[in-house]
Coordinates of C-alpha atoms in Angstrom, one line a residue:
M1 CA 5.0 -5.5 -40.7
K2 CA 3.5 -8.5 -38.5
Q3 CA 7.0 -10.2 -38.6
A4 CA 8.6 -6.8 -37.4
K5 CA 6.1 -6.8 -34.3
I6 CA 6.7 -10.2 -33.6
A7 CA 10.4 -9.8 -33.6
F8 CA 10.1 -6.4 -31.7
T9 CA 8.0 -8.3 -29.0
I10 CA 10.4 -11.1 -28.8
V11 CA 13.5 -8.9 -28.2
F12 CA 11.4 -6.8 -25.5
L13 CA 10.5 -9.9 -23.7
L14 CA 14.2 -11.1 -23.7
I15 CA 15.6 -7.8 -22.5
L16 CA 12.6 -7.7 -19.9
G17 CA 13.4 -11.3 -18.8
S18 CA 17.1 -10.3 -18.6
F19 CA 16.4 -7.5 -16.3
L20 CA 14.0 -9.4 -14.3
F21 CA 16.6 -12.3 -14.0
I22 CA 19.4 -10.0 -12.8
W23 CA 16.9 -8.4 -10.2
I24 CA 16.0 -11.8 -8.9
Q25 CA 19.5 -12.7 -8.6
R26 CA 20.4 -9.4 -6.6
E27 CA 17.4 -9.9 -4.5
I28 CA 18.5 -13.5 -3.5
E29 CA 22.1 -12.3 -2.7
F30 CA 20.9 -9.3 -0.6
R31 CA 18.6 -11.6 1.4
E32 CA 21.5 -14.1 1.9
E33 CA 23.6 -11.2 3.1
L34 CA 21.1 -10.1 5.3
A35 CA 20.6 -13.4 7.0
S36 CA 24.1 -13.9 7.6
R37 CA 24.8 -10.7 9.3
P38 CA 25.6 -11.5 13.1
L39 CA 23.1 -10.6 15.7
P40 CA 24.1 -7.6 18.0
D41 CA 25.7 -8.1 21.3
S42 CA 25.1 -5.0 23.1
L43 CA 23.0 -1.8 23.0
H44 CA 22.7 0.4 19.7
P45 CA 25.1 3.2 20.1
I46 CA 22.3 5.7 19.8
V47 CA 20.0 3.7 22.4
E48 CA 23.0 3.6 24.8
E49 CA 23.6 7.5 24.4
K50 CA 20.0 8.2 24.8
S51 CA 19.8 6.0 27.8
R52 CA 22.6 8.2 29.5
E53 CA 20.7 11.2 28.4
L54 CA 17.6 10.1 30.1
V55 CA 19.3 9.3 33.5
E56 CA 20.9 12.8 33.4
A57 CA 17.6 14.7 32.5
A58 CA 15.8 12.8 35.2
E59 CA 18.6 13.5 37.5
E60 CA 18.0 17.2 36.7
I61 CA 14.5 17.1 38.0
G62 CA 15.3 15.2 41.2
I63 CA 14.6 11.7 40.0
N64 CA 17.0 9.1 40.3
V65 CA 16.6 6.4 37.5
V66 CA 18.6 3.3 37.0
I67 CA 18.6 1.2 33.7
T68 CA 17.7 -2.2 35.0
D69 CA 18.1 -4.0 31.6
G70 CA 19.4 -3.3 28.0
F71 CA 20.6 -5.8 25.6
R72 CA 19.5 -9.5 26.1
S73 CA 20.7 -12.5 24.5
F74 CA 17.9 -15.0 22.9
E75 CA 18.8 -17.3 25.8
E76 CA 18.2 -14.7 28.5
Q77 CA 15.0 -13.6 26.9
D78 CA 13.9 -17.3 26.8
L79 CA 14.5 -17.5 30.3
L80 CA 12.4 -14.3 30.9
Y81 CA 9.7 -16.0 28.8
K82 CA 9.6 -19.3 31.0
Q83 CA 9.3 -17.0 34.3
G84 CA 5.8 -17.7 35.5
R85 CA 5.2 -20.3 32.9
S86 CA 7.6 -23.3 33.5
S87 CA 9.6 -21.6 36.2
D88 CA 8.9 -19.8 39.6
G89 CA 8.0 -16.0 39.4
N90 CA 5.5 -13.5 37.6
I91 CA 5.1 -13.2 34.0
V92 CA 7.4 -10.3 32.9
T93 CA 7.3 -10.8 29.1
Y94 CA 5.4 -12.2 26.3
A95 CA 8.4 -12.3 23.8
E96 CA 10.5 -15.4 23.5
G97 CA 14.1 -15.1 22.3
G98 CA 14.4 -13.2 19.1
E99 CA 10.8 -11.6 19.6
S100 CA 12.0 -8.5 21.8
Y101 CA 13.9 -5.5 20.9
H102 CA 16.2 -6.0 23.7
N103 CA 17.6 -8.8 21.6
Y104 CA 18.6 -6.5 19.0
G105 CA 20.2 -3.9 21.4
L106 CA 17.1 -1.4 20.9
A107 CA 15.3 -1.3 24.0
I108 CA 16.2 -0.7 27.9
D109 CA 14.2 -1.2 31.1
F110 CA 14.2 1.5 33.9
A111 CA 13.2 1.7 37.6
L112 CA 13.3 4.3 40.3
Q113 CA 16.2 4.3 42.6
L114 CA 15.8 5.5 46.3
D115 CA 18.4 7.4 48.3
D116 CA 19.2 4.1 50.3
G117 CA 20.2 2.6 46.9
S118 CA 17.3 0.3 46.8
V119 CA 15.3 0.0 43.5
V120 CA 11.7 0.3 43.2
W121 CA 9.0 -0.2 40.3
D122 CA 6.3 2.1 41.9
I123 CA 4.5 3.9 39.0
E124 CA 2.7 6.1 41.8
R125 CA 5.8 7.6 43.5
D126 CA 6.7 11.2 43.6
D127 CA 9.8 11.7 45.3
N128 CA 10.8 14.9 43.5
G129 CA 7.4 16.4 45.3
N130 CA 6.2 18.2 42.2
G131 CA 2.6 16.4 42.3
E132 CA 3.4 14.0 39.1
P133 CA 4.2 10.4 39.5
D134 CA 8.1 10.3 38.8
W135 CA 7.7 7.2 36.8
F136 CA 5.5 9.1 34.2
E137 CA 8.0 12.1 34.1
V138 CA 10.7 9.7 33.2
A139 CA 8.6 8.0 30.6
E140 CA 8.0 11.6 29.0
I141 CA 11.6 12.4 29.1
G142 CA 12.3 9.1 27.3
K143 CA 9.6 9.8 24.7
N144 CA 11.1 13.2 24.2
L145 CA 14.5 11.6 23.5
G146 CA 12.8 9.6 20.8
F147 CA 12.1 6.3 22.8
D148 CA 8.6 4.5 22.4
W149 CA 7.1 3.8 26.0
G150 CA 5.7 0.3 26.7
G151 CA 3.1 2.1 29.1
D152 CA 1.5 3.4 25.8
W153 CA 0.9 0.1 24.5
N154 CA -2.8 -1.0 24.0
R155 CA -2.7 -4.7 24.9
F156 CA 0.2 -5.4 27.4
K157 CA 1.4 -2.3 29.5
D158 CA 5.2 -2.7 30.1
Y159 CA 5.8 0.5 32.2
P160 CA 9.7 0.0 32.6
H161 CA 10.2 -0.5 28.9
L162 CA 11.6 2.0 26.4
E163 CA 12.5 1.1 22.9
M164 CA 13.8 2.6 19.7
T165 CA 12.6 0.9 16.8
F166 CA 14.2 2.9 14.0
G167 CA 11.1 2.1 11.9
L168 CA 12.1 -1.6 12.1
S169 CA 9.8 -4.6 12.8
I170 CA 10.8 -7.6 14.9
R171 CA 10.1 -9.6 11.7
E172 CA 12.7 -7.3 9.8
L173 CA 15.3 -7.4 12.6
Q174 CA 14.8 -11.3 12.4
K175 CA 15.5 -11.2 8.5
G176 CA 18.8 -9.6 9.4
W177 CA 17.8 -5.7 9.0
R178 CA 19.6 -3.4 11.2
P179 CA 19.0 0.3 12.2
E180 CA 21.9 1.2 10.1
D181 CA 20.2 -0.2 7.0
T182 CA 17.5 2.8 7.5
F183 CA 19.9 5.5 7.3
E184 CA 21.3 4.8 3.8

């Protein structure tokens, strides 16, 4: 009887070890596949479509919006990060290359466009005359379209920024996860 228990335990451990080995191999292959995925080079199609809807919805209530930035390469992000630090200008970002949703095609920046074609970042402006700042109306439209707004952030308020994370963190994006993985 004791030998049967020992034999059963050995067989059980061998089977368990085999399953564990297979699982580890698949996990390694999966991580290698993720790490080898190319980086995006444009806005995600859903973000691009929602950006157009944002501009159209704002126009319907008398606000002219322009998308001032969308996808950014790591190199472009690094140049922006240097601004106000090692190059002239004001600090406009705290994210280096690879640390921004812009780098994965999941974020846009907007501004208000005046009738003369000039662009302003005036969050108090009320050109449609309804008593509410146009900027906050646009942000609300963005949130209704599924964007997260940088003006809602607790630490650094990034008023021109709208992003769709699809539930993915920057760390996950850096590891190769993409929004398409969240839909499977």
